[in-house]
Backbone as a ProteinNet text record, in pm:
[ID]
protein_1_A
[PRIMARY]
XXXXXXXXXXXXXXXXXXXXXXXXXXXXXXXXXXXXXXXXXXXXXXXXXXXXXXXXXXXXXXXXXXXXXXXXXXXXXXXXXXXXXXXXXXXXXXXXXXXXXXXXXXXXXXXXXXXXXXXXXXXXXXXXXXXXXXXXXXXXXXXXXXXXXXXXXX
[TERTIARY]
580.4	650.5	795.6	848.2	986.1	1057.3	1170.1	1246.7	1384.4	1420.2	1550.8	1623.6	1745.9	1827.5	1934.9	1942.1	2046.4	2114	2219	2284.2	2190.3	2160.5	2068.9	1923.2	1903.5	1768.5	1707.3	1584.2	1511.7	1386.4	1373.4	1255.8	1170	1041	947.4	844.1	818.8	720.9	666.1	586	522.8	613.8	615.1	693.6	621.3	691.6	628	508.8	528.1	417.3	301.1	331.8	226.1	149.7	221.8	157.9	67.1	117.1	36.1	-90.2	-77.3	-193.1	-290.8	-239	-325.6	-404.4	-352.8	-422.9	-543.2	-546	-657.4	-783.2	-896.3	-1023.2	-1051.9	-1097.9	-1133.3	-1282.6	-1351.5	-1497.3	-1547	-1470.2	-1513.7	-1471.8	-1345.7	-1295.6	-1349	-1371.8	-1411.3	-1556.5	-1632.2	-1770.3	-1850.7	-1959	-2048.4	-2038	-1927.6	-1912.3	-1887.4	-1898.2	-1871.9	-1751.4	-1707.9	-1588.8	-1464.8	-1366.1	-1247.9	-1157.4	-1155.9	-1066.8	-1141.9	-1104.9	-1161.3	-1087.9	-1142.8	-1077.1	-939.4	-930.1	-801.3	-699	-742.8	-652.1	-605.5	-698.3	-660.9	-558.2	-584.5	-493	-355	-353.3	-227.3	-149.1	-214.8	-148.4	-96	-177.1	-134.6	-18	-20.5	92.7	218.3	202.3	316.7	376.8	291.4	339.9	412.9	351.5	411.1	547	560.3	683.3	790.9	751.5	846.3	863.6	773.8	779.3	756.6	860.5	853	806.1	856.2	817	668	613.8	469.8	389.9	437.7	370.3	366.9	477.2	482.3	387.2	383.9	295.8	150.4	112.1	-24.3	-56.1	35.9	13.6	-4.7	76.4	64.3	-72.7	-119.9	-249.5	-361.7	-355.1	-458.4	-460.5	-343	-335.5	-397.9	-368.1	-423	-575.7	-627.9	-772.8	-839	-778.6	-839.4	-833.9	-743.3	-735.2	-831.3	-910.8	-1010.6	-983.5	-870.8	-840.4	-920.9	-1031.2	-1123	-1149.8	-1109.9	-1136.5	-1009.3	-1025.1	-909.7	-813.8	-869.5	-784.4	-709.2	-780.4	-714.9	-605.8	-635.9	-538.7	-418	-441.8	-329	-238	-298.9	-220.4	-143.1	-209.6	-145.8	-33.4	-61.4	38.4	154.3	127.4	236.1	337	286.5	374.8	449.4	379.3	443.3	552.2	521	619.1	743.3	720.8	834.7	916	849.5	920	998.2	967.6	1029.1	1124.3	1096.1	1172.4	1231.1	1360.7	1431.1	1378.1	1356.2	1310.7	1173.1	1094.8	959.5	960.6	1076	1084.8	1043.3	1068.6	1038.6	906.2	830.5	706	601.2	536.1	427.6	299.5	199.8	69	10.8	36.8	-14.5	50.4	179.2	247.9	192.6	175.6	121.3	-19.5	-100.9	-236.2	-235	-141.8	-129.1	-88.3	6.4	48.9	-69.5	-144.2	-261.4	-365.7	-395.6	-497.6	-458.2	-331.5	-284.5	-297.7	-248.9	-253.5	-396.9	-479.4	-618.5	-693.2	-664.2	-724.7	-688.5	-561.5	-518.1	-586.2	-593.9	-657.1	-804.8	-871.2	-1012.2	-1028.6	-948	-954.4	-922.9	-835.9	-797.2	-893.3	-995.7	-1095.9	-1052.6	-950.6	-899.9	-962.3	-1015.5	-1087	-1218	-1309	-1435.8	-1441.1	-1511.3	-1531.3	-1680	-1708.6	-1847.3	-1855	-1942	-1958.6	-2075	-2050.2	-2155.5	-2137.9	-2217.5	-2200	-2066.1	-1985.2	-1852.1	-1746.1	-1783.1	-1687.8	-1685.3	-1568	-1548.9	-1489.3	-1541.4	-1477.5	-1438.1	-1329.1	-1272.6	-1289.6	-1304.1	-1301.1	-1230.5	-1169.2	-1096.5	-1196.5	-1190.7	-1277	-1220.8	-1296.4	-1246	-1123.8	-1124	-1006.9	-887.7	-912.6	-807.5	-748.7	-834.1	-786.1	-698.2	-739.9	-659.2	-523.3	-523.4	-397.6	-307.2	-366.5	-288.4	-221.4	-293.7	-234.8	-120.8	-140.9	-35	88.9	70.8	183.7	253.8	176.3	238.7	327.1	279.2	361.4	486.5	472.9	585.2	684.2	633.3	719.7	785.8	724.6	779.3	924.9	960.5	1102.4	1194.4	1146.3	1229.3	1254	1151.5	1168.3	1256.5	1248.9	1335.1	1481.7	1511.2	1649.3	1695.7	1608.4	1641.7	1674.3	1603.1	1622.7	1741.1	1800.1	1914.5	2039.6
1046.9	1016.2	1057.4	1121.9	1166.7	1108.3	1041.5	982	1047	1101.9	1166.3	1095.3	1052.7	987.7	1086	1107.1	1190.9	1107.3	1037	945.6	831.2	811.8	706.1	753.4	880.8	938.3	927.1	880	871.2	957.6	1053.6	1140.9	1104	1088	1053.9	1166	1212.5	1319.7	1319.9	1417.3	1430.7	1512.2	1478.4	1555	1685.3	1776.2	1902.9	1874.7	1783.2	1753.5	1689.4	1601.2	1540.5	1644.8	1742.6	1851.6	1933.2	1963.4	2040.2	1962.6	1831.6	1748.7	1746.4	1732.6	1726	1855.1	1967.3	2095.7	2108.3	2027.4	2035.4	1973.9	2028.7	1977	1839.3	1750.3	1615.1	1594.9	1539.6	1526.4	1439.4	1340.6	1253.1	1310.1	1348.7	1397.8	1536.5	1619.1	1757	1786.4	1686	1708.8	1581.2	1579.4	1463.4	1386.9	1405.3	1343.9	1194.9	1132.3	988.9	959.1	1056.4	1038.2	1040.2	953.2	947.2	1069.3	1134.9	1249.1	1362.8	1485.3	1601.8	1620.8	1704.9	1734.8	1797.1	1883.4	1945.9	1841.4	1745.8	1639.8	1555.1	1520.9	1441.3	1514.4	1641.9	1721.8	1730	1748.8	1756.9	1626	1514.4	1383.5	1355.7	1382.7	1356.6	1445.9	1571.2	1660.1	1611.5	1568.1	1517.3	1394.5	1304.2	1184.8	1226	1313.6	1355.7	1422.3	1499.4	1575.5	1498.6	1396.3	1332.8	1182.3	1116.5	970	924.1	935.8	904.9	762.2	665.1	525.3	505.9	567.3	555.8	627.9	742.7	815.2	729	661.3	572.9	454.7	398.9	285.5	326.2	440.5	491.4	512.8	575.1	602.4	472.5	370	240.6	178	181	121.5	200.8	332.6	414.8	392	381.1	353.8	219	119	-14.7	-12.4	49.7	53.9	133.9	246.4	328.8	261.6	163	90.7	-28.3	-46.8	-152.7	-269.6	-267.8	-372.7	-337.9	-408.6	-360.4	-456.5	-582.5	-676.1	-698.8	-753.9	-786.6	-879.1	-985.4	-1084.6	-1023.5	-944.6	-879.8	-784.4	-709.4	-613.3	-684.5	-794.3	-873.4	-920.2	-970.4	-1020	-905.4	-796.4	-681.8	-624.8	-604.5	-544.1	-640.1	-771.1	-867.5	-851.9	-837.8	-815.2	-683.4	-577.9	-446.2	-451.5	-511.8	-520.3	-596.4	-711.6	-793.8	-726.7	-647.1	-577	-455.2	-406.2	-283.7	-304.5	-403.6	-420.2	-560.3	-567.9	-695.5	-782.5	-721.8	-800.4	-862.5	-807.1	-858.8	-990.8	-1031.1	-1156.3	-1276.2	-1268.4	-1382.2	-1365.1	-1260.3	-1237.8	-1342	-1393.2	-1489.4	-1415.6	-1491.2	-1433.1	-1361.7	-1415.7	-1353.6	-1217.2	-1205.6	-1077	-975.4	-1016.7	-926	-883.1	-975.3	-942.1	-842.4	-860.3	-768.2	-629.1	-623.2	-494	-426.1	-501.7	-447.4	-398	-478.1	-441.1	-313.7	-302.3	-183.5	-57.1	-61.1	60.1	94.2	-4.3	24.5	81.4	29.9	85.4	231.8	265.1	405.6	490.9	438.3	514.7	538.5	441	455.3	563.5	557.4	657	797.7	806.2	935.7	984.1	905.6	947.4	934.3	852.2	838.2	720.9	623.2	510.8	487.1	424.6	381.6	230.1	169.4	24.3	-1.4	-103.4	-145.5	-294.6	-332.8	-474.2	-534.2	-652.9	-733.2	-872.7	-904.5	-1030.9	-1031.8	-1131.5	-1140.1	-1066.4	-1023.8	-958.4	-807.5	-751	-606.7	-559.2	-447.9	-386.1	-244	-198.9	-68	23	152	252.5	376.2	450.7	572.5	688.1	766.3	884	998.6	1105.1	1221.8	1280	1278	1323.7	1232	1102.2	1007	1031.8	1065.3	1096.5	1220.7	1323.4	1445.9	1417.3	1337.4	1307.3	1223.6	1129.8	1045.1	1131.4	1226.8	1316.8	1398.1	1446	1522.5	1436.1	1312.1	1223	1187	1166.2	1134.8	1250.1	1374.1	1490.3	1498.8	1469.2	1478.8	1363.6	1242.2	1125.3	1105.8	1154.2	1133.6	1178.2	1301.1	1341	1256.8	1214.5	1133.1	995.5	935.4	803.9	810.9	923.5	940.4	943.6	1011	1015.9	876.9	798.4	663.2	574.5	593.6	509.2	551.2	667	714.1	639.2
845.5	967.6	950.2	1050.6	1048.7	1169.8	1147.8	1256.3	1257.6	1374.2	1390.1	1503.8	1476.2	1579	1622.6	1752.1	1812.4	1919.9	1881	1974.3	2005.9	2136.2	2177.7	2175.4	2158	2157.1	2017.7	2011.8	1885.3	1897.1	1805.3	1804	1684.6	1709.1	1602.8	1595.4	1475.2	1457.6	1317.2	1290.7	1159.4	1067.6	940.9	843.8	811.3	745.7	703.3	612.3	516.7	424.8	499.1	594	674.1	753.3	806.6	880.5	788.1	667.8	571.2	533.4	513.1	481.5	599	720.2	839.1	860	812.7	828.3	735	629.3	534.1	594.4	556.4	607.5	549.1	636.6	596.3	615.5	514.2	523.1	638.8	679	788.5	924.1	936.3	1064.8	1101.2	1000.7	1025.4	990.3	952.5	913.2	921.2	847.2	844.5	713.4	641	510	517	402	391.5	302.5	225.7	141.9	230.4	202.8	289.5	280.1	163.9	143	74.8	109.8	41	-91.7	-176.5	-304	-279.1	-178.3	-145.8	-98.8	-18.2	28.2	-89.8	-178.1	-296.6	-380.6	-406.6	-488.4	-422.1	-291.5	-217.6	-231.4	-207	-212.9	-353.4	-454.7	-592.6	-633	-591.6	-620.8	-550	-426.3	-350.5	-420.2	-464.2	-534.9	-662.6	-740.3	-867.9	-847.7	-740.9	-718.4	-641.8	-565.4	-474.5	-490	-558.8	-567.7	-711.5	-791.4	-933.2	-959	-884.9	-908.4	-884	-779.5	-752.9	-862	-906.8	-1015.3	-1141.8	-1172	-1288.1	-1270.3	-1151.4	-1121.8	-1143.7	-1089.5	-1105.5	-1252.9	-1325.4	-1467.6	-1546.1	-1516.7	-1585.3	-1562.9	-1439	-1407.4	-1473.6	-1467.2	-1531.9	-1682.7	-1743.5	-1887.5	-1920	-1839.2	-1862.9	-1853.7	-1749.1	-1730.8	-1842.5	-1878.9	-1984.5	-2120.7	-2136.8	-2264.5	-2269.9	-2163	-2165	-2073	-2003.8	-1906.9	-1782	-1759.7	-1656	-1540.7	-1551.2	-1441.6	-1360.2	-1241.1	-1156.5	-1228.9	-1288.9	-1355.1	-1473.4	-1555.1	-1669.1	-1622.1	-1516.8	-1465.9	-1404.7	-1334.5	-1281.2	-1394.6	-1500.8	-1614.3	-1680.1	-1707.4	-1772.7	-1686.7	-1557.4	-1470.3	-1444.4	-1440.1	-1426.3	-1538.9	-1661.1	-1775.8	-1765.6	-1722.1	-1706.5	-1599.9	-1484.7	-1376.2	-1422.5	-1484.8	-1527	-1637.1	-1720.4	-1826.6	-1778.4	-1658.8	-1609.4	-1492.2	-1408.5	-1285.4	-1277.4	-1264.2	-1256.8	-1143.3	-1027.1	-911.6	-933.5	-1026.9	-1052.5	-1128.5	-1183.5	-1258.3	-1173.8	-1044.2	-955.9	-880.8	-909.9	-836.7	-872.1	-771	-790.8	-829.3	-870.1	-901.9	-779.5	-660	-536.9	-512.2	-539.4	-521.4	-621.1	-745.2	-846.7	-809.6	-761.1	-718.8	-602.3	-510	-396.5	-444.1	-536.7	-593.5	-662	-741.6	-811.4	-712	-613	-514.9	-440	-405	-333.3	-415.2	-539.1	-620.5	-658.3	-689.1	-724.4	-603.5	-484.4	-362.9	-343.9	-365.6	-355.1	-460.9	-582.8	-691.3	-663.9	-605.4	-570	-463.1	-358	-249.7	-301.3	-400.2	-456.6	-564.5	-594.8	-692.2	-836.9	-864.6	-1000.9	-1074.7	-1000.9	-1062.7	-987.9	-1059.2	-1001	-1010.4	-915.5	-917.4	-936	-1014.2	-1031.7	-1006.1	-913.8	-878.7	-955.3	-1008.2	-1069.6	-1011.6	-910.3	-838.7	-768.1	-795.7	-735.9	-817	-936.3	-1025.4	-1003	-1023.4	-1013.1	-1143.5	-1194.7	-1311.3	-1273.4	-1332.2	-1302.4	-1422.5	-1394.4	-1500.2	-1446.3	-1535.9	-1499.8	-1493.5	-1387.2	-1373.8	-1457.3	-1470.6	-1544.2	-1473.4	-1340.3	-1264.3	-1291.8	-1302.1	-1334.4	-1472.6	-1568.4	-1704.8	-1703.8	-1628.9	-1621.2	-1556.9	-1450.5	-1381.9	-1471.4	-1545.5	-1635.5	-1743.3	-1798.2	-1898.6	-1838.3	-1716.2	-1648	-1629.8	-1586.2	-1563.3	-1693.7	-1799.4	-1928.1	-1974.4	-1958	-1995.4	-1909.1	-1781.2	-1688.8	-1708.9	-1730.6	-1737.4	-1873.1	-1980.3	-2114.4	-2124.8	-2082	-2092.1	-2003.7	-1887.3	-1798	-1857.2	-1917.2	-1978.4	-2102.4	-2176.8	-2294.2	-2251.8	-2138.8	-2088.5	-2047.6	-1986.9	-1943.9	-2062.8	-2172.6	-2291.2	-2376.2	-2350.4	-2430	-2398.4
[MASK]
++++++++++++++++++++++++++++++++++++++++++++++++++++++++++++++++++++++++++++++++++++++++++++++++++++++++++++++++++++++++++++++++++++++++++++++++++++++++++

């Protein structure tokens, strides 16, 4: 979404990246598919995140690392991510368990839609695992983020 103010006039439209994404074929809108996003749409979104939203890229990488290290349930992930959030962001010191759960649910939902994690239900319990695409993206992010984090720690 792009908002431009010209005096009292407000123009709302799609951004260039949004337009580029909208031009890609979608399995549901453009066909009879059941997947929410095509491989091209996923690749576009992930590249956009990596190139334009460092904090989201770091958030995704942290969650993928946690899941790939064996943290596989909602409760385990809430606990792990709560520690990560509080260790990285000052504002997270006051976050309640509900806020942490909401943050976890949001990022895991995005990762699922993007094909980076899988969910497996056993009764009321859900366990997460990283897909092969998720492993590749995590490696890409680690290579990209390592030099940036080294500069931050200097």
